[in-house]
Coordinates of C-alpha atoms and ligand atoms in Angstrom, one line a residue:
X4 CA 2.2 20.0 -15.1
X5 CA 0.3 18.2 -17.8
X6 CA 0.5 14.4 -17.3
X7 CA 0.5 12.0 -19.8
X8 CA -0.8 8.3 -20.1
X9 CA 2.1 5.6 -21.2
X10 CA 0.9 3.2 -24.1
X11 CA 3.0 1.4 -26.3
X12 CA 6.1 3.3 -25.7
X13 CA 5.1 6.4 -26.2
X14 CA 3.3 9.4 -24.1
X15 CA -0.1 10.9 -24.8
X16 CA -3.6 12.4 -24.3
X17 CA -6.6 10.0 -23.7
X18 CA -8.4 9.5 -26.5
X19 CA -11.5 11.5 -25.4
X20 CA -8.7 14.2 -24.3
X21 CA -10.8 14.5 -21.1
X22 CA -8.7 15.5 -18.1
X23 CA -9.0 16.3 -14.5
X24 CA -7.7 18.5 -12.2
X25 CA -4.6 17.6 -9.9
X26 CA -4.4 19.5 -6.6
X27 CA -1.2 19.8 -4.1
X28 CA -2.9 18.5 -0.7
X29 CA -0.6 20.9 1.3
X30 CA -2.1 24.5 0.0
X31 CA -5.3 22.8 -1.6
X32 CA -4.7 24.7 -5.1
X33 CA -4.4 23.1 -9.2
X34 CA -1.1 22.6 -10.0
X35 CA -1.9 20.1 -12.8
X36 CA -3.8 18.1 -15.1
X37 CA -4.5 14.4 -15.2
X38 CA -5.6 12.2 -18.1
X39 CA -9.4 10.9 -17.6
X40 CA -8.9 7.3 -19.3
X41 CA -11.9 5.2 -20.5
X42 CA -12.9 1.9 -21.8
X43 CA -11.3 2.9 -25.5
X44 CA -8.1 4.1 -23.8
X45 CA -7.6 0.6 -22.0
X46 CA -8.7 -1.1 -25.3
X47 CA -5.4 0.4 -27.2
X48 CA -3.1 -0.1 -24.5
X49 CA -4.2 -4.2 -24.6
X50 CA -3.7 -4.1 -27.8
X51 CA -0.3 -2.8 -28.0
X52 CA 0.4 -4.9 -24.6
X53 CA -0.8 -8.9 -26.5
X54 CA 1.2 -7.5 -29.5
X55 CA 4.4 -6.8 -26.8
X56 CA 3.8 -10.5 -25.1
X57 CA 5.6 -13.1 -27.3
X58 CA 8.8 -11.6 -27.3
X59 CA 8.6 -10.2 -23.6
X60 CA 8.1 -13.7 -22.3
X61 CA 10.6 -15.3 -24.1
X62 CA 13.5 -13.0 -22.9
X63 CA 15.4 -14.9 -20.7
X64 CA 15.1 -14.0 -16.9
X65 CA 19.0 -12.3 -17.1
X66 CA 17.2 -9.9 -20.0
X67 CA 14.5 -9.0 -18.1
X68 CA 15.9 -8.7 -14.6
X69 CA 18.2 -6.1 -16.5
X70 CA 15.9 -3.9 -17.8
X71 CA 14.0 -4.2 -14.0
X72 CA 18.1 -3.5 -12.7
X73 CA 18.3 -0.2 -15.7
X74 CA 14.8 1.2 -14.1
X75 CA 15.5 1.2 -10.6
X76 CA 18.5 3.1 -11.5
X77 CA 17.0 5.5 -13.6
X78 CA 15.1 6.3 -10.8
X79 CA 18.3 6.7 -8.2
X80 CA 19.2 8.8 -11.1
X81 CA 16.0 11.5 -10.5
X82 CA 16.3 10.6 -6.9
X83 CA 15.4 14.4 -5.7
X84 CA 12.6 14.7 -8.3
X85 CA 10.8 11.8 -7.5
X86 CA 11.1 12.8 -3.7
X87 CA 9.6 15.9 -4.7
X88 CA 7.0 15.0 -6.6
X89 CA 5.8 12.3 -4.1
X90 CA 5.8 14.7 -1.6
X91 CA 3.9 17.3 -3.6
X92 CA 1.0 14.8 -5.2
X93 CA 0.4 13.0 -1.4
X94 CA 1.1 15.9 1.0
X95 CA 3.7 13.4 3.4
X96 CA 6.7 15.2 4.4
X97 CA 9.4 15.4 2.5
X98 CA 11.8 13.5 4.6
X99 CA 9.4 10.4 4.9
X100 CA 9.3 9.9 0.7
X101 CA 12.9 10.5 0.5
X102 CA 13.5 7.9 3.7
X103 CA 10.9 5.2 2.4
X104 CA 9.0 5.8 -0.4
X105 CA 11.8 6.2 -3.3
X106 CA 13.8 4.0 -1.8
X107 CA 11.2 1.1 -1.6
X108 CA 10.4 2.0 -5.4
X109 CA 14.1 1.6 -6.3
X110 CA 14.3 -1.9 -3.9
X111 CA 11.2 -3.3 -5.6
X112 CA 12.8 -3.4 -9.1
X113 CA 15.8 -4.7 -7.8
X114 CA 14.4 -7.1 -5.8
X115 CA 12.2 -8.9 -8.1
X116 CA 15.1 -8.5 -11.0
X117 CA 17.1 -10.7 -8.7
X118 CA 14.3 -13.0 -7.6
X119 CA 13.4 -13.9 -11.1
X120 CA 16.5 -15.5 -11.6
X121 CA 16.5 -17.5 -8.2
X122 CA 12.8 -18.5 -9.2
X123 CA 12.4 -22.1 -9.7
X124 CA 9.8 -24.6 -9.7
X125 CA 9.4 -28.4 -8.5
X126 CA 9.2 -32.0 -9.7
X127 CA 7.8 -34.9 -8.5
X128 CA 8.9 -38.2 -8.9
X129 CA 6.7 -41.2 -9.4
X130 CA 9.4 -43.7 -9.1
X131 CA 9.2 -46.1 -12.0
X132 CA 6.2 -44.2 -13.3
X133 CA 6.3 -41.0 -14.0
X134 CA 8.1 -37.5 -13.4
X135 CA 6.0 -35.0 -12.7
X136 CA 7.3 -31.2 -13.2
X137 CA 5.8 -27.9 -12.7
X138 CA 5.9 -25.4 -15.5
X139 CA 5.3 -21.8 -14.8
X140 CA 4.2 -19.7 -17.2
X141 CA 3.6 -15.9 -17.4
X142 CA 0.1 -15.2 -17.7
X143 CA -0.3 -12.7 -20.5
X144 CA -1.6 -9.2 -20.2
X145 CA -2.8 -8.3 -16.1
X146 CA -4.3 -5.0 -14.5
X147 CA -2.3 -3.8 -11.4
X148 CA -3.9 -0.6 -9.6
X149 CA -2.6 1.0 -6.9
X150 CA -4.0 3.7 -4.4
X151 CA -2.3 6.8 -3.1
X152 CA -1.0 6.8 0.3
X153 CA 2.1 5.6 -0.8
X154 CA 1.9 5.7 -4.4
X155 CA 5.2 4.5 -6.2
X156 CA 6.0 2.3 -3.6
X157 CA 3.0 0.6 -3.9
X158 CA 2.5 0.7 -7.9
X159 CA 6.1 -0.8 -8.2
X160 CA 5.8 -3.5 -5.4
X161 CA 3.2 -4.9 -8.5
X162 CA 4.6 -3.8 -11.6
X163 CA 8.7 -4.8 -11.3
X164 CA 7.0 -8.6 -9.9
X165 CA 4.8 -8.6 -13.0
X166 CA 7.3 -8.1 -15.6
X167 CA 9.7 -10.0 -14.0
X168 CA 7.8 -12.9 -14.3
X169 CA 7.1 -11.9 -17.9
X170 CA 3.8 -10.3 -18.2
X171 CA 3.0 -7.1 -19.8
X172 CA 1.4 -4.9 -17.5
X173 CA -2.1 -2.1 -17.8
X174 CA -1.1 -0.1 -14.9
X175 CA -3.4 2.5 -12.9
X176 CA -1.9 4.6 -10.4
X177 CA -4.4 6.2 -8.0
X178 CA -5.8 9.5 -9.7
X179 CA -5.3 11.6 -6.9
X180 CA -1.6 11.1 -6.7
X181 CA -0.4 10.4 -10.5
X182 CA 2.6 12.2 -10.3
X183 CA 5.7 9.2 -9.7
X184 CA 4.0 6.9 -12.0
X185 CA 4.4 9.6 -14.6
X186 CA 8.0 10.1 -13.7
X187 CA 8.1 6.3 -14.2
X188 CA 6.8 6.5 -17.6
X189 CA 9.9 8.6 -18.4
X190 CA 13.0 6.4 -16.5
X191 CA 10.9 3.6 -19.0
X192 CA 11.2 5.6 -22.0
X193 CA 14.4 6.7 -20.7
X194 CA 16.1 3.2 -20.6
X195 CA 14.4 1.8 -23.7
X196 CA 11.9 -0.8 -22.1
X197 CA 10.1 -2.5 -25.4
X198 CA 6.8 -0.7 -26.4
X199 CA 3.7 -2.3 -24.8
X200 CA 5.5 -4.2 -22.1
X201 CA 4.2 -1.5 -19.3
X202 CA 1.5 0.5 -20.4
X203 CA 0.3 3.8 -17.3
X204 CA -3.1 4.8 -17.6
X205 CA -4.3 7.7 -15.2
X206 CA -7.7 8.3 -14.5
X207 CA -10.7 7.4 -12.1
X208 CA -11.7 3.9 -10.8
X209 CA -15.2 3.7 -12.2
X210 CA -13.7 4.8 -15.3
X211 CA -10.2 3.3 -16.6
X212 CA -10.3 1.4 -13.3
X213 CA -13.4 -0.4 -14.0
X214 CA -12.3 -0.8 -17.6
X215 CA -9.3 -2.8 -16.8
X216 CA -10.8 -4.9 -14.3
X217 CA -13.5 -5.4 -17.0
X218 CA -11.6 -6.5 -20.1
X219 CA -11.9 -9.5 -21.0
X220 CA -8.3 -9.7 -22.1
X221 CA -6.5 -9.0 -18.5
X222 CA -6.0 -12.2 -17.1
X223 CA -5.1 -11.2 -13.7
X224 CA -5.8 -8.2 -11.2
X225 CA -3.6 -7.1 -9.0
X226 CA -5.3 -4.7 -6.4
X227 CA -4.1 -2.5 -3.3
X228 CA -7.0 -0.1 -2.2
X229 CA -10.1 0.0 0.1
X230 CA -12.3 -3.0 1.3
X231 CA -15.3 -1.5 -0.5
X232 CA -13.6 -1.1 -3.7
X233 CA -12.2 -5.1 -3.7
X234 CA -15.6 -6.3 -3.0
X235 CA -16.4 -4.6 -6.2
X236 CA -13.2 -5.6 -8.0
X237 CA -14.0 -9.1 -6.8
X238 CA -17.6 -9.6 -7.8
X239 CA -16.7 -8.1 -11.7
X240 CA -13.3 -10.0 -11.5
X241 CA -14.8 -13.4 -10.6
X242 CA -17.3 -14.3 -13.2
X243 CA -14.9 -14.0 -15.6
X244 CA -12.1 -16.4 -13.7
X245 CA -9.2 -13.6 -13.4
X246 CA -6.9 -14.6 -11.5
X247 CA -7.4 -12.0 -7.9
X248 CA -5.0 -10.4 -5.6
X249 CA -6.5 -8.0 -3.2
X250 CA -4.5 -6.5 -0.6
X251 CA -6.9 -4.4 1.5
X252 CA -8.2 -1.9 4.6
X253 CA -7.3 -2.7 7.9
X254 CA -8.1 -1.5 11.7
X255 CA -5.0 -2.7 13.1
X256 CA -4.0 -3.4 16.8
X257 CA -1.4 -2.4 18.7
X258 CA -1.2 -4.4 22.3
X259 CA 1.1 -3.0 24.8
X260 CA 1.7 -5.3 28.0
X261 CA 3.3 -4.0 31.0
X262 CA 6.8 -5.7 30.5
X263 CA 7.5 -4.0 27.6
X264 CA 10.4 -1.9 26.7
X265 CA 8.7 1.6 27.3
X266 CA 10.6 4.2 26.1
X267 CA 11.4 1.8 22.7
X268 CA 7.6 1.2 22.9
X269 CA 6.8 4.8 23.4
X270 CA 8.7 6.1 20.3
X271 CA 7.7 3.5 17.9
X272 CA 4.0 4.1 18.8
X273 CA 4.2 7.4 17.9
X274 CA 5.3 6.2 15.0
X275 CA 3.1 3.5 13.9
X276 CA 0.5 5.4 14.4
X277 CA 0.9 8.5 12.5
X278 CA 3.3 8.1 10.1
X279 CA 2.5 9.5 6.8
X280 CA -0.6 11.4 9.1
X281 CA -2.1 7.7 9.9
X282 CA -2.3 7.0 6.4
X283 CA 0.4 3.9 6.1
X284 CA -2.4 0.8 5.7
X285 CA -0.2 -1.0 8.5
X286 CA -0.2 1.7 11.1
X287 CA -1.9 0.6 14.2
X288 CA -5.4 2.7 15.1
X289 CA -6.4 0.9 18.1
X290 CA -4.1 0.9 20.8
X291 CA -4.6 -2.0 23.6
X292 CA -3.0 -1.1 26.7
X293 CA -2.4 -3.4 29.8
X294 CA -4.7 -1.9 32.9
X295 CA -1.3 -1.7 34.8
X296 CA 0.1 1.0 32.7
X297 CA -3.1 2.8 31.1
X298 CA -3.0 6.0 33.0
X299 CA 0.7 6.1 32.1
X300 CA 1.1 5.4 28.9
X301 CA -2.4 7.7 28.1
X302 CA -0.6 10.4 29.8
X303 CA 2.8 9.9 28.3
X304 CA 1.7 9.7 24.9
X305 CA -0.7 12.3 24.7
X306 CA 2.4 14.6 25.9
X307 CA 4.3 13.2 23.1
X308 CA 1.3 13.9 20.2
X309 CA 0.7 17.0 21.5
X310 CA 3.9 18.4 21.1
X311 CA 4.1 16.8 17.5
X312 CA 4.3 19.5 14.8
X313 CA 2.5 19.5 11.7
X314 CA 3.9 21.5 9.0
X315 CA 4.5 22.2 5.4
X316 CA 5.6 18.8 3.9
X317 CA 8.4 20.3 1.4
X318 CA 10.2 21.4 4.8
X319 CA 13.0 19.5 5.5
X320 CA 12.2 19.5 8.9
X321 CA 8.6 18.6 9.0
X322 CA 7.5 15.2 9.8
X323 CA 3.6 15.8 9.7
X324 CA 2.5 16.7 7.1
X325 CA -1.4 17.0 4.8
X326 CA -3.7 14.8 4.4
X327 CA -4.3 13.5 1.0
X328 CA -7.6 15.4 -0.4
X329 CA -10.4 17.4 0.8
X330 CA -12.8 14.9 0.8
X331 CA -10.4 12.6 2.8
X332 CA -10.0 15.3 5.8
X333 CA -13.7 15.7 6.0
X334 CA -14.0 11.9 6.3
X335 CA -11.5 12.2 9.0
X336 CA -12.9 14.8 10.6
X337 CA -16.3 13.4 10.4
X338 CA -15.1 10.4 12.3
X339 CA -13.2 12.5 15.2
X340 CA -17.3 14.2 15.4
X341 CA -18.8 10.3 15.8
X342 CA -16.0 9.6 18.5
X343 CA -18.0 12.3 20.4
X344 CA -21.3 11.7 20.1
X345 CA -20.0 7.7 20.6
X346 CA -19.0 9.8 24.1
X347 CA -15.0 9.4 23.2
X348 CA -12.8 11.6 25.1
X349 CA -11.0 13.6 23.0
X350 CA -7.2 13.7 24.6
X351 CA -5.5 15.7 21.9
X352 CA -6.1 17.6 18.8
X353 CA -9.5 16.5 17.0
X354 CA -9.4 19.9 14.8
X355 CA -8.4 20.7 11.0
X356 CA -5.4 23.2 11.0
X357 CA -5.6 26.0 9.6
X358 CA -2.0 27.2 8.6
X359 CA -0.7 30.4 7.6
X360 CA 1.4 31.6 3.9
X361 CA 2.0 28.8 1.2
X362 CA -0.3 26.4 2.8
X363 CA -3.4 28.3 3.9
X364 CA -5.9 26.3 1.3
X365 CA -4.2 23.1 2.5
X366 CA -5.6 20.0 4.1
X367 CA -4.5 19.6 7.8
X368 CA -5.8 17.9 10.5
X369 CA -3.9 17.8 14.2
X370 CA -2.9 14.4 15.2
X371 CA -5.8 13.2 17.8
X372 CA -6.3 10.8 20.4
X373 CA -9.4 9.4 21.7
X374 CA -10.1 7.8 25.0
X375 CA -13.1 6.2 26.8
X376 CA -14.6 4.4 23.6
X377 CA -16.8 1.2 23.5
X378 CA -14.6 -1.2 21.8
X379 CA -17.6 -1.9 19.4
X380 CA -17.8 2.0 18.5
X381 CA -17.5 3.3 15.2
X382 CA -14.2 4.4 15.5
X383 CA -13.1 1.4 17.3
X384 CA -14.2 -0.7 13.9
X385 CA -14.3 1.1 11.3
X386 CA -11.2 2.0 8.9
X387 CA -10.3 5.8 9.5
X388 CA -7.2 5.7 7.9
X389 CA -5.9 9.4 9.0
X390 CA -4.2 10.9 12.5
X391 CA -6.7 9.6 14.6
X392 CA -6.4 6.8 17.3
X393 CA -7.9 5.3 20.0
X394 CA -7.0 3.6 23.3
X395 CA -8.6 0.5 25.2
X396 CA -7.7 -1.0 28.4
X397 CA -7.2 -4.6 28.9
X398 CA -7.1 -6.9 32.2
X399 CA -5.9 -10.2 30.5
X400 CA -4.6 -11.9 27.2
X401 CA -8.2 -13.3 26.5
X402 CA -9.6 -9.9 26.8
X403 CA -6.6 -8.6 24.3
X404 CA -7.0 -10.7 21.8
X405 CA -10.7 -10.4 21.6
X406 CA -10.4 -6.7 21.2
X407 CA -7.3 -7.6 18.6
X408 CA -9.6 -9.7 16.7
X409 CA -13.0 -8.0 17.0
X410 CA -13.2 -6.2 13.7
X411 CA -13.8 -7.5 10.1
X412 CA -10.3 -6.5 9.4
X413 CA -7.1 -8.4 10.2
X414 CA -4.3 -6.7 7.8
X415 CA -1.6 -6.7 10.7
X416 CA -0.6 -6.3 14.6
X417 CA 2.0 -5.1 16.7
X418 CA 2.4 -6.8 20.4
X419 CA 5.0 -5.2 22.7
X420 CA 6.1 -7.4 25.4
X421 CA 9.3 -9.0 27.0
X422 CA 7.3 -12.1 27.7
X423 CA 8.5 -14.3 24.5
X424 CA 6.5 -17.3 25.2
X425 CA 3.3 -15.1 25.6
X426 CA 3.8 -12.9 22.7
X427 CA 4.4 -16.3 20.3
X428 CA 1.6 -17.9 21.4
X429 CA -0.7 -14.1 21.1
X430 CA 0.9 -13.9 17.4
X431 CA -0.2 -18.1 16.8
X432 CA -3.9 -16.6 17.8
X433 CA -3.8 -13.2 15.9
X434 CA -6.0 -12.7 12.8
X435 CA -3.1 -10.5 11.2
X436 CA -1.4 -11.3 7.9
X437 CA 1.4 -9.2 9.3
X438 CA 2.5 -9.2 13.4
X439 CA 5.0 -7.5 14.7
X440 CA 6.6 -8.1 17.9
X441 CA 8.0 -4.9 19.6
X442 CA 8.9 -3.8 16.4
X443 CA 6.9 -2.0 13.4
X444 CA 7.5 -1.9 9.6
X445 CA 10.1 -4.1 9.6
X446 CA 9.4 -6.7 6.9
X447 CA 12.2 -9.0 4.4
X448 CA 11.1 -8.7 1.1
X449 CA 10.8 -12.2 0.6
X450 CA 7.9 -13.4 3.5
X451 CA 4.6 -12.9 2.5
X452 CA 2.9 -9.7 2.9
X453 CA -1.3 -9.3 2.7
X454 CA -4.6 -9.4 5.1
X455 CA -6.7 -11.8 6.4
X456 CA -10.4 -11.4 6.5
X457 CA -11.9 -8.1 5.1
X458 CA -8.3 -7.3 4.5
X459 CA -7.7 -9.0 1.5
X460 CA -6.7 -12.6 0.0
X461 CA -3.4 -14.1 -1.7
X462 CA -0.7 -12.5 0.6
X463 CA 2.5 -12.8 -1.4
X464 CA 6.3 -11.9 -0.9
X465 CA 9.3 -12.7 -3.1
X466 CA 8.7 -15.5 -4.7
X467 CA 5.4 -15.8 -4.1
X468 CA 4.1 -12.9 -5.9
X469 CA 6.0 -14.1 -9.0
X470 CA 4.0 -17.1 -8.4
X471 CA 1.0 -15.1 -8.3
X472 CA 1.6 -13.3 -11.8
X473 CA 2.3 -17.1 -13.2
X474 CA 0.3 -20.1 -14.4
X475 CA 0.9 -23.1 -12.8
X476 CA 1.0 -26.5 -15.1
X477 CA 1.8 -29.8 -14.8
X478 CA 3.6 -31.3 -17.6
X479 CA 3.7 -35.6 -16.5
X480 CA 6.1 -37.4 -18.2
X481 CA 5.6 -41.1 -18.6
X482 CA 8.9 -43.1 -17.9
Ligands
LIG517 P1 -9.6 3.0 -3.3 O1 -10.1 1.7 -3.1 O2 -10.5 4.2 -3.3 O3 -8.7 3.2 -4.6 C1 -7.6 2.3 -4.9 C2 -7.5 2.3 -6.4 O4 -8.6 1.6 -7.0 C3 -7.4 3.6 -7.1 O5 -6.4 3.6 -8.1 C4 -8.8 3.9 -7.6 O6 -8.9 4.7 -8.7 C5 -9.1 2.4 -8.0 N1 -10.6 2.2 -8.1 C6 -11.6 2.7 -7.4 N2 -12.8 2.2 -7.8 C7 -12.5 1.2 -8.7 C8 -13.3 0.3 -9.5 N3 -14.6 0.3 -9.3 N4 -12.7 -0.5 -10.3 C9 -11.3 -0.5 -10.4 N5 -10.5 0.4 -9.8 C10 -11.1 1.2 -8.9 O7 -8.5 3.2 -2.1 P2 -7.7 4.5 -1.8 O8 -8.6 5.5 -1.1 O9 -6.9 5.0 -3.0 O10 -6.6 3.9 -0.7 C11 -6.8 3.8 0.6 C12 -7.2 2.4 1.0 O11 -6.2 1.5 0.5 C13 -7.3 2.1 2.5 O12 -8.4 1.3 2.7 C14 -6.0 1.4 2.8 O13 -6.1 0.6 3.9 C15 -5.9 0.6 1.6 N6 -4.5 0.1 1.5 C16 -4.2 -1.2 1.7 C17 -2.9 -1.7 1.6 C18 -2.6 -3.1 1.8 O14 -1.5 -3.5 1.5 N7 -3.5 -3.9 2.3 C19 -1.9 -0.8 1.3 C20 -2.2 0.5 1.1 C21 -3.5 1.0 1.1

């Protein structure tokens, strides 16, 4: 399938007509083509976005939250094809796009279609003075790229904010999974969005990635994607006073206290941390686990991952499924091969898989569990971001939250415990944007989401990412 870039309305080559390969993580093999954007690419598509601006932003919010309304159901309406296609590009199984990931997409443009017309901003009296009132503005043309472990969730928890607020948008989606921002182009086409309000560029991040971060037009970035990449987003994006969002890696904890609800504790675990094969940016890689239970829960849990099985992710049935890219499984596997020589025990899996018919080529690693590390080990700081966890002991809360909070991340936290006084005042003392208390991935659209530390800056949620893709100014009023 050849895939197009989306400027001004319409679907094309890259000007340079240079394209890359796209490759189905689950049997490793081509099953596409990919435009490679550059610099002149990004230059047509701000054109055509400025030239879209004037009458975008002066829709009224109604207008605008329609056509955000017309595109979430345009995607309900290809429901099974952008399930498919998620599932192909990113190797998850096909249950898990069709459970979260389309469904997210669909929730984000009709979330921030409604929130636009709730949004509202304040006044301050200066009694006998002055009245003082906040206008906010859309900014003009921004830059929102995405990365690929959940790909049209992700891309649209930017996009459907930004043109709500009435921005027109240079979107990237990550080049290795291209496909449901593609499909997007088309439900836009399909419902008539105005040319040059949303313009989808595919290509690499030094390239077109680089070239929309660098344009001197984009007024505002918004980022999802490594720690490594922000810092470089951050020190391009700064000199020239862009307005940054950077929502970031994370190493997050997961402290399990003897009180807890086991069996609930048990199953969500599993979950939270390998879901989407450990590639979900809020999935919990460090397990902390009260002395009193550790044999227990090691024991239990490593029964559970063992029996988990990883299979082709268009089965139904499958709920493991690739990971993303070659070059991401080697990383992976590469940091299963430092667990060892950090002297880790390996308690389950730690190998690549190799499977048999369809999927033979693909990328497959078992879920693995790793015991017996130091907590400043590699693996016990630095982001993995595949099936792998490890587990820690603890003999007290201080000792907890030092392990919680020794990394440079602090994206989010889960804390399972029936002790609600101790579990407030642990979540009070947790460098997390995001903690969870014996619960995961349960979040209302509306309360801010982001990391703290390496993890990122300006968390946002409902209104506050509108905010984000606004300028702020105050208009005083003498009385
Ligand atoms: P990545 O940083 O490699 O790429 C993300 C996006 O940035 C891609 O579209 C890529 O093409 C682009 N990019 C790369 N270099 C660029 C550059 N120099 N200039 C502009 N754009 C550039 O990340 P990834 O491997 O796609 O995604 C995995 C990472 O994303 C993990 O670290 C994960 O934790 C993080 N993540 C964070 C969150 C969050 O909400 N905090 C959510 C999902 C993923």
């Amino acid at each position: 399938m050849k895939i197009l870039n989306y400027i001004n309305g319409s679907l094309m080559d890259p000007i340079g007509s240079g394209q890359m390969e796209n490759i189905e993580p689950a049997t490793g093999l081509v099953y596409g083509s990919i435009p490679r954007s550059m610099n002149e690419d990004v230059a047509i598509a701000v054109e055509a976005a400025e030239k879209a601006f004037p009458s975008w932003s002066s829709l009224n919010q109604n207008e605008r939250a329609k056509y955000l309304f017309a595109i979430a159901d345009g995607i309900k309406a290809r429901f099974e094809e952008f399930v498919a296609a998620e599932s192909k590009d990113n190797g998850k199984p096909i249950s898990l796009a069709r459970a979260v990931d389309i469904p997210r997409a669909i929730s984000n443009f009709k979330h921030f279609g409604h929130a636009i017309t709730q949004f509202s901003s304040e006044s301050h009296s200066m009694p006998g003075l002055a009245i003082n009132y906040t206008l906010r503005q859309p900014i003009g043309v921004v830059g929102c790229i995405s990365p690929w472990n959940l790909p049209i969730y992700l891309f649209s928890w930017k996009i459907a904010p930004a043109l709500a607020a009435g921005n027109c948008v240079i979107a990237k989606p990550s080049e290795v999974t291209p496909l449901t921002a593609y499909l997007l182009a088309e439900v836009c086409k399909e419902v008539g969005l105005p040319d040059g309000v949303l313009n989808i560029l595919h290509g690499t991040g030094p390239e077109v990635g680089d070239a929309i971060v660098s344009h001197p037009k984009i007024k505002a970035i918004s980022f999802t994607g490594g720690t490594t990449t922000g810092k470089i987003i951050a020190a391009k994006a700064a000199p020239m006073f862009k307005k940054l969002s950077l929502e970031l890696g994370g190493k997050n904890p997961n402290i399990i206290f003897a009180d807890c609800d086991y069996d609930e504790m048990l199953t969500t675990t599993v979950r939270s941390s390998f879901a989407n094969q450990g590639q979900i940016c809020l999935c919990g890689s460090r397990i902390i686990v009260e002395d009193k239970i550790y044999d227990k829960f090691v024991r239990d849990f490593r029964e559970k991952i063992s029996a988990m099985a990883v299979g082709d992710p268009q089965d139904n049935a499958t709920k493991m499924g690739a990971l993303v890219s070659k070059s991401h499984m080697e990383k992976v596997l590469s940091y299963i091969d430092i667990a060892k020589d950090e002297g880790g025990k390996i308690e389950t899996g730690g190998q690549q898989i190799h499977m048999n018919g369809r999927c033979a080529q693909g990328y497959f690693v078992q879920p693995t569990v790793i015991t017996g590390l130091d907590i400043n080990a590699r693996c016990n700081q630095e982001e993995i971001f595949g099936p792998v966890v490890t587990i820690t002991p603890f003999s007290s809360i201080e000792e907890a939250l030092s392990i919680a909070n020794g990394v440079v991340y602090g994206l989010s936290c889960t804390i399972w415990t029936n002790n609600i006084k101790r579990a407030h005042n642990l979540a009070a003392k947790i460098e997390a944007g995001v903690v969870w208390i014996n619960c995961w991935l349960l979040r209302d659209l509306r309360t801010p989401f982001g990391g703290m530390k390496a993890s990122g800056v300006g968390r946002e949620g409902g209104l506050e990412v509108l905010r984000f893709f606004t300028e702020a100014k105050n208009v005083c009023v003498k009385l």
